[in-house]
Short mmCIF file of N, CA and C in Angstrom, two decimals:
data_model
loop_
_atom_site.label_atom_id
_atom_site.label_comp_id
_atom_site.label_asym_id
_atom_site.label_seq_id
_atom_site.Cartn_x
_atom_site.Cartn_y
_atom_site.Cartn_z
N MET A 1 38.15 7.95 -7.09
CA MET A 1 36.96 7.16 -6.78
C MET A 1 35.74 7.82 -7.43
N ALA A 2 34.91 7.02 -8.01
CA ALA A 2 33.71 7.52 -8.68
C ALA A 2 32.71 8.06 -7.66
N GLY A 3 32.02 9.12 -8.04
CA GLY A 3 30.98 9.67 -7.18
C GLY A 3 29.69 8.88 -7.34
N PRO A 4 28.67 9.21 -6.53
CA PRO A 4 27.41 8.48 -6.58
C PRO A 4 26.75 8.44 -7.96
N ALA A 5 26.83 9.52 -8.73
CA ALA A 5 26.19 9.53 -10.06
C ALA A 5 26.89 8.56 -11.00
N ASP A 6 28.22 8.60 -11.02
CA ASP A 6 28.97 7.69 -11.89
C ASP A 6 28.83 6.24 -11.44
N GLU A 7 28.82 6.04 -10.13
CA GLU A 7 28.66 4.69 -9.59
C GLU A 7 27.30 4.12 -9.99
N HIS A 8 26.26 4.93 -9.86
CA HIS A 8 24.92 4.47 -10.25
C HIS A 8 24.87 4.19 -11.75
N ARG A 9 25.46 5.06 -12.55
CA ARG A 9 25.44 4.88 -14.00
C ARG A 9 26.04 3.51 -14.37
N LEU A 10 27.14 3.17 -13.73
CA LEU A 10 27.82 1.91 -14.01
C LEU A 10 27.01 0.70 -13.52
N ILE A 11 26.58 0.75 -12.27
CA ILE A 11 25.88 -0.39 -11.67
C ILE A 11 24.49 -0.57 -12.28
N ALA A 12 23.75 0.52 -12.42
CA ALA A 12 22.42 0.42 -13.03
C ALA A 12 22.54 0.02 -14.50
N GLY A 13 23.62 0.43 -15.14
CA GLY A 13 23.85 0.02 -16.53
C GLY A 13 24.00 -1.48 -16.65
N ALA A 14 24.74 -2.09 -15.73
CA ALA A 14 24.91 -3.55 -15.74
C ALA A 14 23.58 -4.24 -15.47
N PHE A 15 22.80 -3.69 -14.54
CA PHE A 15 21.48 -4.27 -14.26
C PHE A 15 20.57 -4.12 -15.48
N THR A 16 20.63 -2.97 -16.13
CA THR A 16 19.82 -2.73 -17.33
C THR A 16 20.15 -3.75 -18.42
N GLU A 17 21.42 -4.07 -18.57
CA GLU A 17 21.80 -5.10 -19.55
C GLU A 17 21.11 -6.42 -19.24
N ARG A 18 21.05 -6.78 -17.97
CA ARG A 18 20.38 -8.03 -17.58
C ARG A 18 18.88 -7.93 -17.83
N VAL A 19 18.29 -6.77 -17.51
CA VAL A 19 16.85 -6.58 -17.73
C VAL A 19 16.53 -6.75 -19.21
N ARG A 20 17.31 -6.10 -20.04
CA ARG A 20 17.06 -6.18 -21.50
C ARG A 20 17.40 -7.54 -22.06
N GLY A 21 18.21 -8.31 -21.33
CA GLY A 21 18.62 -9.63 -21.81
C GLY A 21 17.70 -10.77 -21.42
N VAL A 22 16.63 -10.48 -20.71
CA VAL A 22 15.71 -11.55 -20.30
C VAL A 22 14.99 -12.08 -21.56
N ALA A 23 15.08 -13.36 -21.76
CA ALA A 23 14.45 -14.00 -22.92
C ALA A 23 12.94 -14.04 -22.76
N PRO A 24 12.23 -14.14 -23.88
CA PRO A 24 10.76 -14.27 -23.78
C PRO A 24 10.40 -15.41 -22.83
N GLY A 25 9.47 -15.15 -21.95
CA GLY A 25 9.05 -16.15 -20.96
C GLY A 25 9.94 -16.21 -19.74
N GLY A 26 11.04 -15.48 -19.74
CA GLY A 26 12.00 -15.56 -18.65
C GLY A 26 11.62 -14.81 -17.39
N TRP A 27 10.64 -13.93 -17.49
CA TRP A 27 10.28 -13.13 -16.32
C TRP A 27 9.62 -13.93 -15.21
N ASP A 28 9.15 -15.12 -15.51
CA ASP A 28 8.49 -15.94 -14.49
C ASP A 28 9.38 -17.06 -13.97
N ARG A 29 10.67 -17.02 -14.31
CA ARG A 29 11.61 -18.02 -13.81
C ARG A 29 11.95 -17.73 -12.35
N PRO A 30 12.11 -18.76 -11.53
CA PRO A 30 12.43 -18.57 -10.10
C PRO A 30 13.73 -17.79 -9.90
N ALA A 31 13.71 -16.88 -8.94
CA ALA A 31 14.90 -16.10 -8.56
C ALA A 31 15.48 -16.69 -7.28
N PRO A 32 16.73 -16.37 -6.97
CA PRO A 32 17.36 -16.90 -5.75
C PRO A 32 16.70 -16.42 -4.45
N CYS A 33 15.97 -15.33 -4.50
CA CYS A 33 15.26 -14.84 -3.31
C CYS A 33 14.00 -15.69 -3.14
N ALA A 34 13.85 -16.32 -2.00
CA ALA A 34 12.74 -17.25 -1.75
C ALA A 34 11.39 -16.63 -2.12
N GLY A 35 10.64 -17.34 -2.95
CA GLY A 35 9.30 -16.90 -3.32
C GLY A 35 9.25 -15.89 -4.45
N TRP A 36 10.39 -15.48 -4.96
CA TRP A 36 10.45 -14.49 -6.04
C TRP A 36 10.68 -15.15 -7.38
N VAL A 37 10.20 -14.47 -8.42
CA VAL A 37 10.57 -14.79 -9.80
C VAL A 37 11.36 -13.60 -10.32
N ALA A 38 11.91 -13.73 -11.50
CA ALA A 38 12.75 -12.67 -12.07
C ALA A 38 12.06 -11.31 -12.05
N ARG A 39 10.80 -11.27 -12.41
CA ARG A 39 10.04 -10.01 -12.43
C ARG A 39 10.04 -9.34 -11.04
N ASP A 40 10.02 -10.15 -9.99
CA ASP A 40 9.98 -9.61 -8.63
C ASP A 40 11.28 -8.89 -8.26
N VAL A 41 12.39 -9.31 -8.86
CA VAL A 41 13.67 -8.64 -8.59
C VAL A 41 13.57 -7.19 -9.07
N VAL A 42 13.06 -6.99 -10.28
CA VAL A 42 12.87 -5.65 -10.80
C VAL A 42 11.81 -4.92 -9.97
N GLY A 43 10.73 -5.61 -9.66
CA GLY A 43 9.66 -5.00 -8.87
C GLY A 43 10.15 -4.48 -7.54
N HIS A 44 10.99 -5.25 -6.88
CA HIS A 44 11.54 -4.83 -5.59
C HIS A 44 12.26 -3.48 -5.72
N LEU A 45 13.15 -3.37 -6.69
CA LEU A 45 13.94 -2.14 -6.84
C LEU A 45 13.08 -0.95 -7.24
N VAL A 46 12.11 -1.19 -8.11
CA VAL A 46 11.25 -0.11 -8.60
C VAL A 46 10.24 0.33 -7.54
N GLU A 47 9.89 -0.57 -6.63
CA GLU A 47 8.81 -0.27 -5.69
C GLU A 47 9.27 0.29 -4.34
N TRP A 48 10.38 -0.17 -3.78
CA TRP A 48 10.73 0.31 -2.44
C TRP A 48 11.39 1.68 -2.44
N PHE A 49 12.18 1.97 -3.45
CA PHE A 49 13.00 3.17 -3.41
C PHE A 49 12.23 4.48 -3.55
N PRO A 50 11.22 4.57 -4.40
CA PRO A 50 10.49 5.84 -4.49
C PRO A 50 9.90 6.29 -3.14
N GLY A 51 9.36 5.38 -2.37
CA GLY A 51 8.81 5.74 -1.07
C GLY A 51 9.89 6.19 -0.09
N PHE A 52 11.04 5.57 -0.15
CA PHE A 52 12.19 5.94 0.67
C PHE A 52 12.61 7.38 0.37
N LEU A 53 12.68 7.73 -0.92
CA LEU A 53 13.06 9.09 -1.32
C LEU A 53 11.97 10.11 -0.95
N ARG A 54 10.74 9.73 -1.19
CA ARG A 54 9.61 10.63 -0.91
C ARG A 54 9.57 10.96 0.59
N ALA A 55 9.65 9.92 1.42
CA ALA A 55 9.56 10.12 2.87
C ALA A 55 10.77 10.84 3.44
N GLY A 56 11.94 10.56 2.91
CA GLY A 56 13.16 11.10 3.50
C GLY A 56 13.67 12.39 2.92
N ALA A 57 13.27 12.69 1.65
CA ALA A 57 13.81 13.89 1.01
C ALA A 57 12.77 14.66 0.21
N GLY A 58 11.53 14.19 0.20
CA GLY A 58 10.49 14.87 -0.57
C GLY A 58 10.70 14.81 -2.06
N VAL A 59 11.44 13.80 -2.52
CA VAL A 59 11.75 13.64 -3.94
C VAL A 59 10.75 12.68 -4.57
N GLU A 60 10.21 13.07 -5.70
CA GLU A 60 9.31 12.21 -6.48
C GLU A 60 10.03 11.74 -7.73
N LEU A 61 10.11 10.45 -7.91
CA LEU A 61 10.69 9.88 -9.12
C LEU A 61 9.60 9.70 -10.17
N PRO A 62 9.96 9.77 -11.45
CA PRO A 62 8.97 9.48 -12.50
C PRO A 62 8.47 8.05 -12.33
N LYS A 63 7.23 7.83 -12.69
CA LYS A 63 6.64 6.51 -12.54
C LYS A 63 6.37 5.93 -13.93
N GLY A 64 6.89 4.74 -14.14
CA GLY A 64 6.68 4.04 -15.40
C GLY A 64 5.49 3.11 -15.30
N PRO A 65 5.34 2.24 -16.28
CA PRO A 65 4.26 1.28 -16.23
C PRO A 65 4.48 0.27 -15.11
N PRO A 66 3.45 -0.44 -14.71
CA PRO A 66 3.63 -1.47 -13.67
C PRO A 66 4.62 -2.55 -14.14
N VAL A 67 5.40 -3.05 -13.21
CA VAL A 67 6.37 -4.10 -13.53
C VAL A 67 5.66 -5.33 -14.09
N ALA A 68 4.48 -5.64 -13.59
CA ALA A 68 3.73 -6.80 -14.08
C ALA A 68 3.38 -6.65 -15.55
N GLN A 69 3.20 -5.44 -16.00
CA GLN A 69 2.84 -5.18 -17.39
C GLN A 69 4.06 -5.12 -18.30
N ASP A 70 5.11 -4.41 -17.87
CA ASP A 70 6.29 -4.21 -18.72
C ASP A 70 7.51 -3.97 -17.83
N PRO A 71 8.18 -5.03 -17.40
CA PRO A 71 9.31 -4.85 -16.49
C PRO A 71 10.46 -4.05 -17.10
N VAL A 72 10.67 -4.17 -18.40
CA VAL A 72 11.76 -3.43 -19.04
C VAL A 72 11.48 -1.93 -18.99
N ALA A 73 10.29 -1.52 -19.39
CA ALA A 73 9.94 -0.09 -19.36
C ALA A 73 9.87 0.42 -17.92
N ALA A 74 9.33 -0.38 -17.00
CA ALA A 74 9.24 0.05 -15.61
C ALA A 74 10.64 0.33 -15.06
N TRP A 75 11.57 -0.59 -15.32
CA TRP A 75 12.94 -0.40 -14.86
C TRP A 75 13.59 0.80 -15.53
N THR A 76 13.43 0.94 -16.83
CA THR A 76 14.07 2.02 -17.57
C THR A 76 13.63 3.39 -17.06
N VAL A 77 12.33 3.58 -16.89
CA VAL A 77 11.83 4.86 -16.39
C VAL A 77 12.38 5.12 -14.99
N HIS A 78 12.34 4.12 -14.15
CA HIS A 78 12.82 4.25 -12.77
C HIS A 78 14.32 4.57 -12.74
N SER A 79 15.11 3.77 -13.41
CA SER A 79 16.56 3.94 -13.41
C SER A 79 16.96 5.29 -13.99
N ASP A 80 16.32 5.68 -15.08
CA ASP A 80 16.61 6.99 -15.68
C ASP A 80 16.26 8.12 -14.72
N GLY A 81 15.18 7.95 -13.95
CA GLY A 81 14.80 8.96 -12.96
C GLY A 81 15.82 9.09 -11.85
N VAL A 82 16.33 7.96 -11.37
CA VAL A 82 17.36 7.99 -10.32
C VAL A 82 18.63 8.64 -10.87
N GLN A 83 18.99 8.30 -12.11
CA GLN A 83 20.19 8.88 -12.70
C GLN A 83 20.04 10.39 -12.86
N ALA A 84 18.87 10.83 -13.31
CA ALA A 84 18.63 12.27 -13.46
C ALA A 84 18.75 12.98 -12.11
N LEU A 85 18.25 12.36 -11.06
CA LEU A 85 18.36 12.93 -9.72
C LEU A 85 19.83 13.09 -9.33
N LEU A 86 20.61 12.04 -9.56
CA LEU A 86 22.02 12.08 -9.19
C LEU A 86 22.83 13.04 -10.07
N ASP A 87 22.43 13.21 -11.33
CA ASP A 87 23.13 14.11 -12.23
C ASP A 87 22.76 15.58 -12.01
N ASP A 88 21.67 15.83 -11.32
CA ASP A 88 21.20 17.19 -11.07
C ASP A 88 22.11 17.87 -10.04
N PRO A 89 22.74 19.00 -10.41
CA PRO A 89 23.63 19.67 -9.46
C PRO A 89 22.94 20.08 -8.15
N ALA A 90 21.63 20.31 -8.19
CA ALA A 90 20.90 20.70 -6.97
C ALA A 90 20.85 19.57 -5.95
N THR A 91 21.04 18.33 -6.37
CA THR A 91 21.01 17.19 -5.45
C THR A 91 22.11 17.29 -4.41
N ALA A 92 23.23 17.91 -4.77
CA ALA A 92 24.35 18.03 -3.82
C ALA A 92 23.94 18.78 -2.55
N ASP A 93 22.91 19.62 -2.64
CA ASP A 93 22.48 20.39 -1.48
C ASP A 93 21.33 19.74 -0.71
N LYS A 94 20.86 18.58 -1.16
CA LYS A 94 19.72 17.94 -0.51
C LYS A 94 20.18 16.91 0.52
N VAL A 95 19.34 16.71 1.50
CA VAL A 95 19.63 15.76 2.58
C VAL A 95 18.45 14.80 2.68
N LEU A 96 18.75 13.56 2.98
CA LEU A 96 17.72 12.57 3.26
C LEU A 96 17.69 12.37 4.77
N ALA A 97 16.51 12.48 5.35
CA ALA A 97 16.35 12.27 6.80
C ALA A 97 15.50 11.03 7.01
N ASN A 98 15.97 10.19 7.92
CA ASN A 98 15.30 8.93 8.20
C ASN A 98 15.46 8.65 9.69
N PRO A 99 14.39 8.23 10.38
CA PRO A 99 14.51 8.00 11.83
C PRO A 99 15.51 6.92 12.20
N ASN A 100 15.81 6.00 11.28
CA ASN A 100 16.75 4.92 11.59
C ASN A 100 18.20 5.28 11.33
N ILE A 101 18.43 6.22 10.41
CA ILE A 101 19.80 6.53 10.00
C ILE A 101 20.20 7.98 10.21
N GLY A 102 19.26 8.82 10.60
CA GLY A 102 19.56 10.24 10.77
C GLY A 102 19.54 10.98 9.45
N GLU A 103 20.37 12.01 9.34
CA GLU A 103 20.45 12.80 8.11
C GLU A 103 21.73 12.47 7.36
N ILE A 104 21.56 12.25 6.06
CA ILE A 104 22.68 11.90 5.18
C ILE A 104 22.51 12.70 3.90
N PRO A 105 23.61 13.20 3.31
CA PRO A 105 23.48 13.84 2.01
C PRO A 105 22.76 12.88 1.05
N LEU A 106 21.82 13.41 0.28
CA LEU A 106 20.96 12.59 -0.56
C LEU A 106 21.74 11.68 -1.50
N ASP A 107 22.75 12.21 -2.17
CA ASP A 107 23.48 11.38 -3.12
C ASP A 107 24.19 10.22 -2.43
N GLN A 108 24.68 10.45 -1.21
CA GLN A 108 25.33 9.37 -0.45
C GLN A 108 24.32 8.33 0.01
N ALA A 109 23.12 8.78 0.37
CA ALA A 109 22.06 7.84 0.77
C ALA A 109 21.66 6.95 -0.40
N VAL A 110 21.57 7.55 -1.59
CA VAL A 110 21.24 6.76 -2.79
C VAL A 110 22.31 5.70 -3.01
N ALA A 111 23.56 6.10 -2.93
CA ALA A 111 24.67 5.15 -3.14
C ALA A 111 24.67 4.05 -2.09
N MET A 112 24.49 4.43 -0.84
CA MET A 112 24.59 3.47 0.26
C MET A 112 23.46 2.46 0.27
N PHE A 113 22.24 2.93 0.09
CA PHE A 113 21.09 2.05 0.26
C PHE A 113 20.56 1.49 -1.06
N TYR A 114 20.54 2.29 -2.09
CA TYR A 114 19.90 1.87 -3.33
C TYR A 114 20.88 1.27 -4.34
N THR A 115 21.94 2.01 -4.65
CA THR A 115 22.87 1.51 -5.68
C THR A 115 23.49 0.19 -5.25
N SER A 116 23.78 0.05 -3.97
CA SER A 116 24.33 -1.22 -3.48
C SER A 116 23.29 -2.34 -3.62
N ASP A 117 22.03 -2.02 -3.43
CA ASP A 117 20.95 -3.01 -3.60
C ASP A 117 20.86 -3.44 -5.06
N VAL A 118 20.95 -2.48 -5.97
CA VAL A 118 20.93 -2.81 -7.40
C VAL A 118 22.09 -3.74 -7.72
N PHE A 119 23.27 -3.42 -7.18
CA PHE A 119 24.46 -4.25 -7.43
C PHE A 119 24.21 -5.70 -7.03
N MET A 120 23.73 -5.91 -5.82
CA MET A 120 23.53 -7.28 -5.33
C MET A 120 22.42 -7.99 -6.10
N HIS A 121 21.36 -7.27 -6.44
CA HIS A 121 20.26 -7.90 -7.17
C HIS A 121 20.57 -8.16 -8.64
N THR A 122 21.67 -7.61 -9.12
CA THR A 122 22.10 -7.93 -10.49
C THR A 122 22.38 -9.42 -10.59
N TRP A 123 23.00 -9.96 -9.57
CA TRP A 123 23.29 -11.40 -9.56
C TRP A 123 21.98 -12.19 -9.52
N ASP A 124 21.03 -11.75 -8.71
CA ASP A 124 19.76 -12.47 -8.61
C ASP A 124 19.05 -12.54 -9.97
N LEU A 125 19.00 -11.41 -10.67
CA LEU A 125 18.33 -11.40 -11.97
C LEU A 125 19.10 -12.24 -12.98
N ALA A 126 20.41 -12.14 -12.97
CA ALA A 126 21.23 -12.93 -13.89
C ALA A 126 21.04 -14.43 -13.61
N ARG A 127 21.06 -14.82 -12.36
CA ARG A 127 20.90 -16.23 -12.00
C ARG A 127 19.53 -16.73 -12.43
N ALA A 128 18.50 -15.94 -12.17
CA ALA A 128 17.13 -16.35 -12.51
C ALA A 128 16.93 -16.52 -14.00
N THR A 129 17.64 -15.73 -14.79
CA THR A 129 17.37 -15.70 -16.24
C THR A 129 18.50 -16.28 -17.08
N GLY A 130 19.46 -16.93 -16.44
CA GLY A 130 20.52 -17.61 -17.17
C GLY A 130 21.49 -16.68 -17.88
N GLN A 131 21.75 -15.52 -17.29
CA GLN A 131 22.67 -14.57 -17.90
C GLN A 131 23.99 -14.52 -17.14
N ASP A 132 24.89 -13.68 -17.61
CA ASP A 132 26.21 -13.52 -16.99
C ASP A 132 26.05 -13.09 -15.53
N GLU A 133 26.57 -13.90 -14.62
CA GLU A 133 26.42 -13.66 -13.18
C GLU A 133 27.62 -12.96 -12.56
N ARG A 134 28.63 -12.67 -13.36
CA ARG A 134 29.84 -12.08 -12.79
C ARG A 134 29.59 -10.65 -12.30
N LEU A 135 30.08 -10.38 -11.10
CA LEU A 135 30.04 -9.04 -10.52
C LEU A 135 31.47 -8.55 -10.35
N ASP A 136 31.63 -7.25 -10.21
CA ASP A 136 32.95 -6.67 -10.01
C ASP A 136 33.52 -7.17 -8.68
N GLN A 137 34.66 -7.85 -8.76
CA GLN A 137 35.24 -8.49 -7.58
C GLN A 137 35.69 -7.47 -6.53
N GLU A 138 36.25 -6.34 -6.97
CA GLU A 138 36.69 -5.32 -6.01
C GLU A 138 35.51 -4.73 -5.26
N ARG A 139 34.42 -4.48 -5.97
CA ARG A 139 33.22 -3.94 -5.32
C ARG A 139 32.65 -4.97 -4.36
N CYS A 140 32.65 -6.24 -4.75
CA CYS A 140 32.17 -7.31 -3.85
C CYS A 140 32.99 -7.32 -2.56
N ALA A 141 34.32 -7.25 -2.69
CA ALA A 141 35.19 -7.29 -1.52
C ALA A 141 34.95 -6.07 -0.63
N ALA A 142 34.82 -4.89 -1.23
CA ALA A 142 34.60 -3.67 -0.45
C ALA A 142 33.25 -3.70 0.27
N MET A 143 32.21 -4.17 -0.43
CA MET A 143 30.89 -4.25 0.20
C MET A 143 30.91 -5.23 1.37
N LEU A 144 31.52 -6.37 1.15
CA LEU A 144 31.58 -7.37 2.22
C LEU A 144 32.34 -6.83 3.42
N GLU A 145 33.45 -6.17 3.18
CA GLU A 145 34.23 -5.60 4.28
C GLU A 145 33.40 -4.60 5.08
N GLY A 146 32.58 -3.80 4.38
CA GLY A 146 31.73 -2.83 5.07
C GLY A 146 30.56 -3.46 5.80
N MET A 147 30.10 -4.60 5.33
CA MET A 147 28.93 -5.25 5.92
C MET A 147 29.29 -6.17 7.09
N LEU A 148 30.46 -6.76 7.07
CA LEU A 148 30.83 -7.72 8.11
C LEU A 148 30.68 -7.18 9.53
N PRO A 149 31.12 -5.95 9.81
CA PRO A 149 30.97 -5.47 11.19
C PRO A 149 29.51 -5.26 11.60
N MET A 150 28.62 -5.22 10.63
CA MET A 150 27.19 -4.99 10.92
C MET A 150 26.39 -6.28 10.78
N ASP A 151 27.04 -7.41 10.85
CA ASP A 151 26.39 -8.70 10.60
C ASP A 151 25.11 -8.87 11.40
N ALA A 152 25.17 -8.68 12.70
CA ALA A 152 23.99 -8.91 13.55
C ALA A 152 22.85 -7.95 13.20
N VAL A 153 23.18 -6.69 12.97
CA VAL A 153 22.16 -5.69 12.63
C VAL A 153 21.52 -6.02 11.29
N LEU A 154 22.35 -6.35 10.32
CA LEU A 154 21.82 -6.68 8.99
C LEU A 154 20.95 -7.94 9.06
N ARG A 155 21.41 -8.93 9.76
CA ARG A 155 20.68 -10.19 9.85
C ARG A 155 19.34 -9.97 10.55
N SER A 156 19.32 -9.14 11.59
CA SER A 156 18.08 -8.91 12.33
C SER A 156 17.09 -8.03 11.55
N SER A 157 17.54 -7.37 10.50
CA SER A 157 16.66 -6.51 9.71
C SER A 157 15.63 -7.31 8.91
N GLY A 158 15.95 -8.59 8.68
CA GLY A 158 15.05 -9.41 7.88
C GLY A 158 15.28 -9.28 6.39
N HIS A 159 16.23 -8.43 5.98
CA HIS A 159 16.50 -8.22 4.57
C HIS A 159 17.51 -9.21 4.00
N TYR A 160 18.13 -9.99 4.87
CA TYR A 160 19.14 -10.94 4.43
C TYR A 160 18.80 -12.30 4.99
N GLY A 161 19.09 -13.33 4.21
CA GLY A 161 18.86 -14.68 4.67
C GLY A 161 20.00 -15.14 5.55
N PRO A 162 19.89 -16.35 6.08
CA PRO A 162 20.99 -16.89 6.89
C PRO A 162 22.27 -16.99 6.05
N ARG A 163 23.36 -16.72 6.69
CA ARG A 163 24.66 -16.80 6.02
C ARG A 163 24.90 -18.23 5.53
N VAL A 164 25.44 -18.36 4.33
CA VAL A 164 25.73 -19.66 3.74
C VAL A 164 27.23 -19.92 3.88
N ALA A 165 27.59 -21.12 4.30
CA ALA A 165 29.00 -21.48 4.47
C ALA A 165 29.67 -21.66 3.11
N VAL A 166 30.84 -21.05 2.96
CA VAL A 166 31.67 -21.23 1.76
C VAL A 166 33.11 -21.39 2.23
N PRO A 167 33.97 -21.95 1.41
CA PRO A 167 35.38 -22.10 1.81
C PRO A 167 36.03 -20.73 2.09
N ASP A 168 36.99 -20.72 3.00
CA ASP A 168 37.68 -19.48 3.37
C ASP A 168 38.37 -18.83 2.17
N ASP A 169 38.78 -19.64 1.20
CA ASP A 169 39.50 -19.09 0.05
C ASP A 169 38.58 -18.78 -1.13
N ALA A 170 37.27 -18.72 -0.89
CA ALA A 170 36.32 -18.39 -1.96
C ALA A 170 36.57 -16.97 -2.46
N ASP A 171 36.24 -16.72 -3.71
CA ASP A 171 36.44 -15.39 -4.28
C ASP A 171 35.48 -14.38 -3.63
N PRO A 172 35.76 -13.09 -3.78
CA PRO A 172 34.93 -12.07 -3.12
C PRO A 172 33.44 -12.14 -3.47
N GLN A 173 33.11 -12.42 -4.72
CA GLN A 173 31.70 -12.51 -5.10
C GLN A 173 31.02 -13.64 -4.36
N THR A 174 31.64 -14.78 -4.31
CA THR A 174 31.05 -15.93 -3.62
C THR A 174 30.87 -15.63 -2.13
N ARG A 175 31.87 -15.00 -1.52
CA ARG A 175 31.77 -14.67 -0.09
C ARG A 175 30.67 -13.64 0.17
N LEU A 176 30.54 -12.62 -0.71
CA LEU A 176 29.48 -11.61 -0.53
C LEU A 176 28.11 -12.25 -0.67
N LEU A 177 27.92 -13.04 -1.71
CA LEU A 177 26.63 -13.68 -1.92
C LEU A 177 26.27 -14.60 -0.76
N ALA A 178 27.24 -15.35 -0.27
CA ALA A 178 26.99 -16.23 0.87
C ALA A 178 26.65 -15.42 2.13
N PHE A 179 27.31 -14.27 2.29
CA PHE A 179 27.04 -13.43 3.45
C PHE A 179 25.60 -12.93 3.46
N ILE A 180 25.07 -12.58 2.26
CA ILE A 180 23.71 -12.04 2.21
C ILE A 180 22.66 -13.16 2.12
N GLY A 181 23.12 -14.40 2.18
CA GLY A 181 22.17 -15.51 2.26
C GLY A 181 21.88 -16.21 0.95
N ARG A 182 22.68 -15.92 -0.08
CA ARG A 182 22.49 -16.60 -1.35
C ARG A 182 23.38 -17.83 -1.41
N THR A 183 22.96 -18.81 -2.20
CA THR A 183 23.78 -19.99 -2.41
C THR A 183 24.44 -19.84 -3.78
N PRO A 184 25.70 -19.39 -3.76
CA PRO A 184 26.38 -19.16 -5.02
C PRO A 184 26.72 -20.47 -5.67
#
């Protein structure tokens, strides 16, 4: 099984492909998240995670240009900073502390909260910009299996929309997207 650094490299790499693949004028196209455009998908990832790391582990990520100015450069600087953190051998000794989740090894916290968010938002950016929407089916199935027992908690967090009904025999990607409130 891949560790957090390799997992991030793979998932962020797929997201980076979508970021670089946005056609001119595509950053203002509507995204599946209500009220968002494609640029907001990148903005969400670049904006929430640095504060999470700073507050929980005292880690400062490099800051790129504003997403509104250059979403590609903003994402690249951010993603490269997260990768450097995960590739740093000293990260193995760091812990993230959060009042809601307790203490977790930093690399595991990145994988659990951030890399999984990048994975799911890859579909949002692809859908908004007319790119390849396929996600890894095994990862979709594993994420869904881990999220199902926490349905009520996740739903009450406000981070997920209402579950969308799909056929019982839908593929793992369709079931995961429907679980998080997307209409696949």
